[in-house]
Amino acid sequence: MKRKIITINEDLCDGCGNCVSACSEGALQIVDGKAKLVKEDFCDGFGDCIRECPTGALIIEEKESMPFDMEATKECLLKTKGKEAVWGMEEAQKKHETKEHKPMPCGCPVSMAQTLQIKKSSAETSHQKAEPQLRNWPVQISLLPLKAPYYQGADLLIAADCCAYAYAGFHNDFINGHTLAIGCPKLDNANAYKEKLATILRDNDIKSVTVAYMEVPCCMGLVKLIEEAVREAGKDIPVKKTKISIQGQVKLPDF
């Protein structure tokens, strides 16, 4: 049958195990350092595990899979974890039935439709036209050259695509004084990003890296792949992280 079920991006998974603890049905396990969906028929497709993933490695997809088997799940939990685990799963299912927990579209708030309120005061008082601060082209990570004059001695800003649209003063507050690279860890090849950025960092004299990312879970993958790229480059390059809310506010980074 075709239904919603968890899918795991192993390139983004760091093996933390948070999702395993969050899965009341016992459908997930850590195998060889990566989260695995070990029992399709134990996954109810509601995605309680997704919000616990720090890297955005988990999404919900609609695809052909075995139907969720609640009775088999209960039986397995009773044998392996005891009555308390069965009770915990039953409580989770009750919440789903009463729609206290709704499955998130595509498994991530990034695709959840929302209407945002614009603060009229800021729109009415901002009469001065902001000057663009972009100093390099191209800016998409997939199109960036491996070597370029604008990398030398640069403060590199690596930003999630959505940041410039969410944060009103992105040019002045972020791009100003930086060489820019942008990308989306959810829609593009995260491993290819990591390898390319590692090469750029290794082969050029880059002073610092600033990561601007959105508050949605899948954007955490950008932070993780950049940290890995810096390690692979073998250089002691400081990395600053800035999280932006969908309302356009700067928030404390997750880590």
mmCIF file of C-alpha atoms in Angstrom:
data_model
loop_
_atom_site.group_PDB
_atom_site.id
_atom_site.type_symbol
_atom_site.label_atom_id
_atom_site.label_comp_id
_atom_site.label_asym_id
_atom_site.label_seq_id
_atom_site.Cartn_x
_atom_site.Cartn_y
_atom_site.Cartn_z
ATOM 1 C CA MET A 1 0.000 0.000 0.000
ATOM 2 C CA LYS A 2 1.035 3.632 -0.470
ATOM 3 C CA ARG A 3 1.251 5.567 2.781
ATOM 4 C CA LYS A 4 3.329 8.062 4.735
ATOM 5 C CA ILE A 5 6.452 6.636 6.312
ATOM 6 C CA ILE A 6 9.790 7.823 7.699
ATOM 7 C CA THR A 7 12.755 8.122 5.332
ATOM 8 C CA ILE A 8 16.308 8.713 6.579
ATOM 9 C CA ASN A 9 19.065 10.644 4.801
ATOM 10 C CA GLU A 10 22.178 8.815 5.976
ATOM 11 C CA ASP A 11 24.447 11.620 4.756
ATOM 12 C CA LEU A 12 22.861 13.929 7.339
ATOM 13 C CA CYS A 13 22.433 11.387 10.158
ATOM 14 C CA ASP A 14 25.077 11.679 12.899
ATOM 15 C CA GLY A 15 23.911 8.630 14.837
ATOM 16 C CA CYS A 16 22.881 10.585 17.947
ATOM 17 C CA GLY A 17 19.978 8.224 18.667
ATOM 18 C CA ASN A 18 17.449 10.931 19.567
ATOM 19 C CA CYS A 19 15.002 9.587 17.011
ATOM 20 C CA VAL A 20 15.221 6.076 18.448
ATOM 21 C CA SER A 21 14.217 7.354 21.887
ATOM 22 C CA ALA A 22 11.390 9.426 20.389
ATOM 23 C CA CYS A 23 9.895 6.517 18.441
ATOM 24 C CA SER A 24 7.311 4.968 20.760
ATOM 25 C CA GLU A 25 6.772 2.093 18.338
ATOM 26 C CA GLY A 26 10.392 0.897 18.234
ATOM 27 C CA ALA A 27 10.645 1.187 14.452
ATOM 28 C CA LEU A 28 14.072 2.856 14.510
ATOM 29 C CA GLN A 29 17.474 1.591 15.590
ATOM 30 C CA ILE A 30 21.066 2.766 15.295
ATOM 31 C CA VAL A 31 22.933 0.373 12.994
ATOM 32 C CA ASP A 32 26.605 0.966 12.133
ATOM 33 C CA GLY A 33 26.375 4.503 13.479
ATOM 34 C CA LYS A 34 23.302 5.497 11.455
ATOM 35 C CA ALA A 35 19.575 5.549 12.179
ATOM 36 C CA LYS A 36 17.687 2.820 10.318
ATOM 37 C CA LEU A 37 13.999 2.077 9.857
ATOM 38 C CA VAL A 38 14.233 -1.578 10.838
ATOM 39 C CA LYS A 39 10.508 -2.375 10.755
ATOM 40 C CA GLU A 40 8.296 -0.622 8.206
ATOM 41 C CA ASP A 41 5.122 -2.019 9.752
ATOM 42 C CA PHE A 42 6.098 -0.516 13.140
ATOM 43 C CA CYS A 43 6.228 3.041 11.725
ATOM 44 C CA ASP A 44 2.901 4.862 12.100
ATOM 45 C CA GLY A 45 3.983 7.715 9.815
ATOM 46 C CA PHE A 46 3.166 10.528 12.257
ATOM 47 C CA GLY A 47 6.798 11.605 12.605
ATOM 48 C CA ASP A 48 7.202 12.113 16.357
ATOM 49 C CA CYS A 49 10.895 11.352 15.812
ATOM 50 C CA ILE A 50 11.433 14.185 13.322
ATOM 51 C CA ARG A 51 11.400 17.085 15.763
ATOM 52 C CA GLU A 52 14.090 15.352 17.838
ATOM 53 C CA CYS A 53 16.569 15.097 14.944
ATOM 54 C CA PRO A 54 19.256 17.819 15.226
ATOM 55 C CA THR A 55 20.446 17.493 11.620
ATOM 56 C CA GLY A 56 17.234 17.293 9.580
ATOM 57 C CA ALA A 57 18.005 13.736 8.468
ATOM 58 C CA LEU A 58 14.423 12.499 8.883
ATOM 59 C CA ILE A 59 11.500 13.280 6.597
ATOM 60 C CA ILE A 60 8.105 11.733 5.906
ATOM 61 C CA GLU A 61 7.510 10.469 2.391
ATOM 62 C CA GLU A 62 4.458 8.886 0.825
ATOM 63 C CA LYS A 63 5.525 5.656 -0.831
ATOM 64 C CA GLU A 64 4.809 1.951 -1.154
ATOM 65 C CA SER A 65 5.325 0.209 2.185
ATOM 66 C CA MET A 66 3.821 -2.281 4.584
ATOM 67 C CA PRO A 67 0.807 -0.971 6.549
ATOM 68 C CA PHE A 68 1.286 0.011 10.174
ATOM 69 C CA ASP A 69 0.584 -3.048 12.349
ATOM 70 C CA MET A 70 -0.355 -1.847 15.814
ATOM 71 C CA GLU A 71 -0.924 -5.295 17.298
ATOM 72 C CA ALA A 72 2.426 -6.638 16.099
ATOM 73 C CA THR A 73 4.084 -3.483 17.421
ATOM 74 C CA LYS A 74 2.511 -3.935 20.854
ATOM 75 C CA GLU A 75 3.528 -7.588 20.963
ATOM 76 C CA CYS A 76 7.135 -6.784 20.104
ATOM 77 C CA LEU A 77 7.324 -3.941 22.621
ATOM 78 C CA LEU A 78 5.897 -6.153 25.354
ATOM 79 C CA LYS A 79 8.542 -8.818 24.710
ATOM 80 C CA THR A 80 11.507 -6.479 24.336
ATOM 81 C CA LYS A 81 10.740 -3.475 26.571
ATOM 82 C CA GLY A 82 7.840 -4.408 28.823
ATOM 83 C CA LYS A 83 4.388 -3.072 29.684
ATOM 84 C CA GLU A 84 5.509 0.526 30.175
ATOM 85 C CA ALA A 85 6.691 0.711 26.570
ATOM 86 C CA VAL A 86 3.324 -0.591 25.358
ATOM 87 C CA TRP A 87 1.546 1.991 27.497
ATOM 88 C CA GLY A 88 3.775 4.738 26.074
ATOM 89 C CA MET A 89 2.955 3.726 22.519
ATOM 90 C CA GLU A 90 -0.773 3.593 23.264
ATOM 91 C CA GLU A 91 -0.641 7.088 24.745
ATOM 92 C CA ALA A 92 1.155 8.360 21.646
ATOM 93 C CA GLN A 93 -1.494 6.808 19.410
ATOM 94 C CA LYS A 94 -4.282 8.441 21.441
ATOM 95 C CA LYS A 95 -2.686 11.827 20.850
ATOM 96 C CA HIS A 96 -2.606 11.174 17.122
ATOM 97 C CA GLU A 97 -6.241 10.088 17.133
ATOM 98 C CA THR A 98 -7.294 13.321 18.861
ATOM 99 C CA LYS A 99 -5.135 15.303 16.415
ATOM 100 C CA GLU A 100 -2.978 16.766 19.150
ATOM 101 C CA HIS A 101 -0.026 15.692 17.025
ATOM 102 C CA LYS A 102 -0.582 16.182 13.319
ATOM 103 C CA PRO A 103 1.876 14.775 10.782
ATOM 104 C CA MET A 104 3.940 17.570 9.284
ATOM 105 C CA PRO A 105 3.798 17.925 5.483
ATOM 106 C CA CYS A 106 6.910 16.302 4.016
ATOM 107 C CA GLY A 107 8.092 15.764 7.581
ATOM 108 C CA CYS A 108 9.409 19.258 8.185
ATOM 109 C CA PRO A 109 7.963 22.672 9.134
ATOM 110 C CA VAL A 110 9.790 24.144 6.131
ATOM 111 C CA SER A 111 6.861 22.978 3.973
ATOM 112 C CA MET A 112 4.072 23.815 6.433
ATOM 113 C CA ALA A 113 1.936 26.657 5.055
ATOM 114 C CA GLN A 114 1.856 29.697 7.332
ATOM 115 C CA THR A 115 0.630 33.264 6.979
ATOM 116 C CA LEU A 116 3.100 35.683 8.565
ATOM 117 C CA GLN A 117 2.233 39.089 10.007
ATOM 118 C CA ILE A 118 4.204 42.084 8.706
ATOM 119 C CA LYS A 119 5.091 44.781 11.227
ATOM 120 C CA LYS A 120 3.739 47.966 9.650
ATOM 121 C CA SER A 121 6.001 50.194 11.712
ATOM 122 C CA SER A 122 9.166 48.844 10.114
ATOM 123 C CA ALA A 123 7.713 49.009 6.616
ATOM 124 C CA GLU A 124 6.461 52.578 7.019
ATOM 125 C CA THR A 125 9.586 54.049 8.594
ATOM 126 C CA SER A 126 12.131 52.450 6.260
ATOM 127 C CA HIS A 127 12.262 55.006 3.435
ATOM 128 C CA GLN A 128 15.965 54.789 2.620
ATOM 129 C CA LYS A 129 16.852 52.365 -0.139
ATOM 130 C CA ALA A 130 19.343 49.741 1.012
ATOM 131 C CA GLU A 131 22.444 49.374 -1.146
ATOM 132 C CA PRO A 132 23.370 45.854 -2.316
ATOM 133 C CA GLN A 133 26.453 44.424 -0.617
ATOM 134 C CA LEU A 134 27.117 41.430 -2.863
ATOM 135 C CA ARG A 135 30.817 41.210 -3.764
ATOM 136 C CA ASN A 136 31.082 37.891 -5.630
ATOM 137 C CA TRP A 137 29.307 35.876 -8.317
ATOM 138 C CA PRO A 138 28.118 33.136 -8.593
ATOM 139 C CA VAL A 139 26.757 32.531 -5.114
ATOM 140 C CA GLN A 140 25.145 29.074 -5.336
ATOM 141 C CA ILE A 141 27.448 26.498 -3.716
ATOM 142 C CA SER A 142 26.961 24.160 -6.666
ATOM 143 C CA LEU A 143 28.248 26.880 -9.040
ATOM 144 C CA LEU A 144 31.101 28.301 -6.961
ATOM 145 C CA PRO A 145 34.623 28.048 -8.413
ATOM 146 C CA LEU A 146 37.134 26.081 -6.356
ATOM 147 C CA LYS A 147 39.613 28.969 -6.484
ATOM 148 C CA ALA A 148 38.928 32.669 -6.942
ATOM 149 C CA PRO A 149 40.530 35.983 -5.938
ATOM 150 C CA TYR A 150 37.592 36.878 -3.708
ATOM 151 C CA TYR A 151 38.341 33.912 -1.423
ATOM 152 C CA GLN A 152 41.736 35.270 -0.404
ATOM 153 C CA GLY A 153 41.641 36.676 3.117
ATOM 154 C CA ALA A 154 37.853 36.456 3.012
ATOM 155 C CA ASP A 155 35.236 36.119 5.692
ATOM 156 C CA LEU A 156 32.984 33.518 4.070
ATOM 157 C CA LEU A 157 29.231 33.670 4.682
ATOM 158 C CA ILE A 158 27.469 30.388 3.934
ATOM 159 C CA ALA A 159 23.727 30.945 4.089
ATOM 160 C CA ALA A 160 20.649 28.813 3.631
ATOM 161 C CA ASP A 161 18.670 29.979 0.594
ATOM 162 C CA CYS A 162 15.668 31.138 2.639
ATOM 163 C CA CYS A 163 17.627 33.426 4.981
ATOM 164 C CA ALA A 164 17.751 36.389 2.616
ATOM 165 C CA TYR A 165 13.960 36.292 2.227
ATOM 166 C CA ALA A 166 13.179 35.874 5.924
ATOM 167 C CA TYR A 167 15.609 38.489 7.278
ATOM 168 C CA ALA A 168 14.870 41.997 5.990
ATOM 169 C CA GLY A 169 18.342 43.476 6.466
ATOM 170 C CA PHE A 170 20.291 40.521 5.113
ATOM 171 C CA HIS A 171 22.539 42.565 2.799
ATOM 172 C CA ASN A 172 23.658 45.074 5.414
ATOM 173 C CA ASP A 173 23.765 42.789 8.438
ATOM 174 C CA PHE A 174 25.136 39.611 6.864
ATOM 175 C CA ILE A 175 26.482 39.951 3.308
ATOM 176 C CA ASN A 176 28.321 43.225 3.989
ATOM 177 C CA GLY A 177 32.067 42.503 4.103
ATOM 178 C CA HIS A 178 31.655 38.810 3.267
ATOM 179 C CA THR A 179 32.126 36.507 0.333
ATOM 180 C CA LEU A 180 28.778 34.737 -0.097
ATOM 181 C CA ALA A 181 27.808 31.116 -0.716
ATOM 182 C CA ILE A 182 24.202 29.903 -0.565
ATOM 183 C CA GLY A 183 22.467 26.544 -0.735
ATOM 184 C CA CYS A 184 19.682 24.336 0.590
ATOM 185 C CA PRO A 185 20.590 21.172 2.535
ATOM 186 C CA LYS A 186 17.087 19.753 2.011
ATOM 187 C CA LEU A 187 16.802 20.092 -1.773
ATOM 188 C CA ASP A 188 20.423 19.693 -2.867
ATOM 189 C CA ASN A 189 23.150 17.067 -2.454
ATOM 190 C CA ALA A 190 24.533 17.615 1.046
ATOM 191 C CA ASN A 191 27.541 15.349 0.527
ATOM 192 C CA ALA A 192 28.512 17.198 -2.656
ATOM 193 C CA TYR A 193 28.244 20.480 -0.740
ATOM 194 C CA LYS A 194 30.527 19.177 1.987
ATOM 195 C CA GLU A 195 33.200 17.955 -0.432
ATOM 196 C CA LYS A 196 33.185 21.175 -2.454
ATOM 197 C CA LEU A 197 33.318 23.439 0.584
ATOM 198 C CA ALA A 198 36.144 21.367 2.078
ATOM 199 C CA THR A 199 38.157 21.891 -1.122
ATOM 200 C CA ILE A 200 37.453 25.633 -1.161
ATOM 201 C CA LEU A 201 38.453 25.982 2.490
ATOM 202 C CA ARG A 202 41.577 23.876 2.042
ATOM 203 C CA ASP A 203 42.866 25.534 -1.147
ATOM 204 C CA ASN A 204 42.149 29.177 -0.308
ATOM 205 C CA ASP A 205 43.107 31.610 2.451
ATOM 206 C CA ILE A 206 39.724 32.000 4.142
ATOM 207 C CA LYS A 207 39.845 33.763 7.523
ATOM 208 C CA SER A 208 36.468 32.819 8.966
ATOM 209 C CA VAL A 209 33.150 31.151 8.201
ATOM 210 C CA THR A 210 29.722 32.415 9.232
ATOM 211 C CA VAL A 211 26.769 30.056 8.848
ATOM 212 C CA ALA A 212 23.321 31.635 8.554
ATOM 213 C CA TYR A 213 20.562 29.036 8.767
ATOM 214 C CA MET A 214 16.815 28.910 9.306
ATOM 215 C CA GLU A 215 15.161 27.589 12.467
ATOM 216 C CA VAL A 216 13.450 24.689 10.651
ATOM 217 C CA PRO A 217 14.949 21.256 11.492
ATOM 218 C CA CYS A 218 16.157 20.404 7.987
ATOM 219 C CA CYS A 219 18.379 23.506 7.978
ATOM 220 C CA MET A 220 20.474 22.026 10.788
ATOM 221 C CA GLY A 221 21.992 19.821 8.119
ATOM 222 C CA LEU A 222 23.739 22.875 6.662
ATOM 223 C CA VAL A 223 25.513 23.570 9.947
ATOM 224 C CA LYS A 224 26.616 19.962 10.283
ATOM 225 C CA LEU A 225 28.004 19.649 6.752
ATOM 226 C CA ILE A 226 29.936 22.925 7.092
ATOM 227 C CA GLU A 227 31.507 21.772 10.354
ATOM 228 C CA GLU A 228 32.515 18.539 8.638
ATOM 229 C CA ALA A 229 33.910 20.481 5.670
ATOM 230 C CA VAL A 230 36.090 22.585 7.988
ATOM 231 C CA ARG A 231 37.418 19.426 9.663
ATOM 232 C CA GLU A 232 38.143 17.801 6.299
ATOM 233 C CA ALA A 233 39.954 20.940 5.148
ATOM 234 C CA GLY A 234 42.368 20.435 8.047
ATOM 235 C CA LYS A 235 42.451 24.108 8.971
ATOM 236 C CA ASP A 236 41.710 25.956 12.190
ATOM 237 C CA ILE A 237 39.028 28.248 10.757
ATOM 238 C CA PRO A 238 36.602 29.836 13.241
ATOM 239 C CA VAL A 239 32.939 29.094 12.530
ATOM 240 C CA LYS A 240 30.157 31.405 13.726
ATOM 241 C CA LYS A 241 26.529 30.217 13.622
ATOM 242 C CA THR A 242 23.468 32.433 13.347
ATOM 243 C CA LYS A 243 19.928 31.056 13.410
ATOM 244 C CA ILE A 244 17.087 33.025 11.805
ATOM 245 C CA SER A 245 13.400 32.505 12.560
ATOM 246 C CA ILE A 246 10.740 32.439 9.859
ATOM 247 C CA GLN A 247 9.540 35.750 11.344
ATOM 248 C CA GLY A 248 12.928 37.258 10.502
ATOM 249 C CA GLN A 249 14.433 37.375 13.993
ATOM 250 C CA VAL A 250 17.968 36.339 14.946
ATOM 251 C CA LYS A 251 17.820 33.560 17.539
ATOM 252 C CA LEU A 252 20.397 31.779 19.661
ATOM 253 C CA PRO A 253 22.110 28.992 17.690
ATOM 254 C CA ASP A 254 21.245 25.400 18.574
ATOM 255 C CA PHE A 255 24.831 24.475 19.442
#
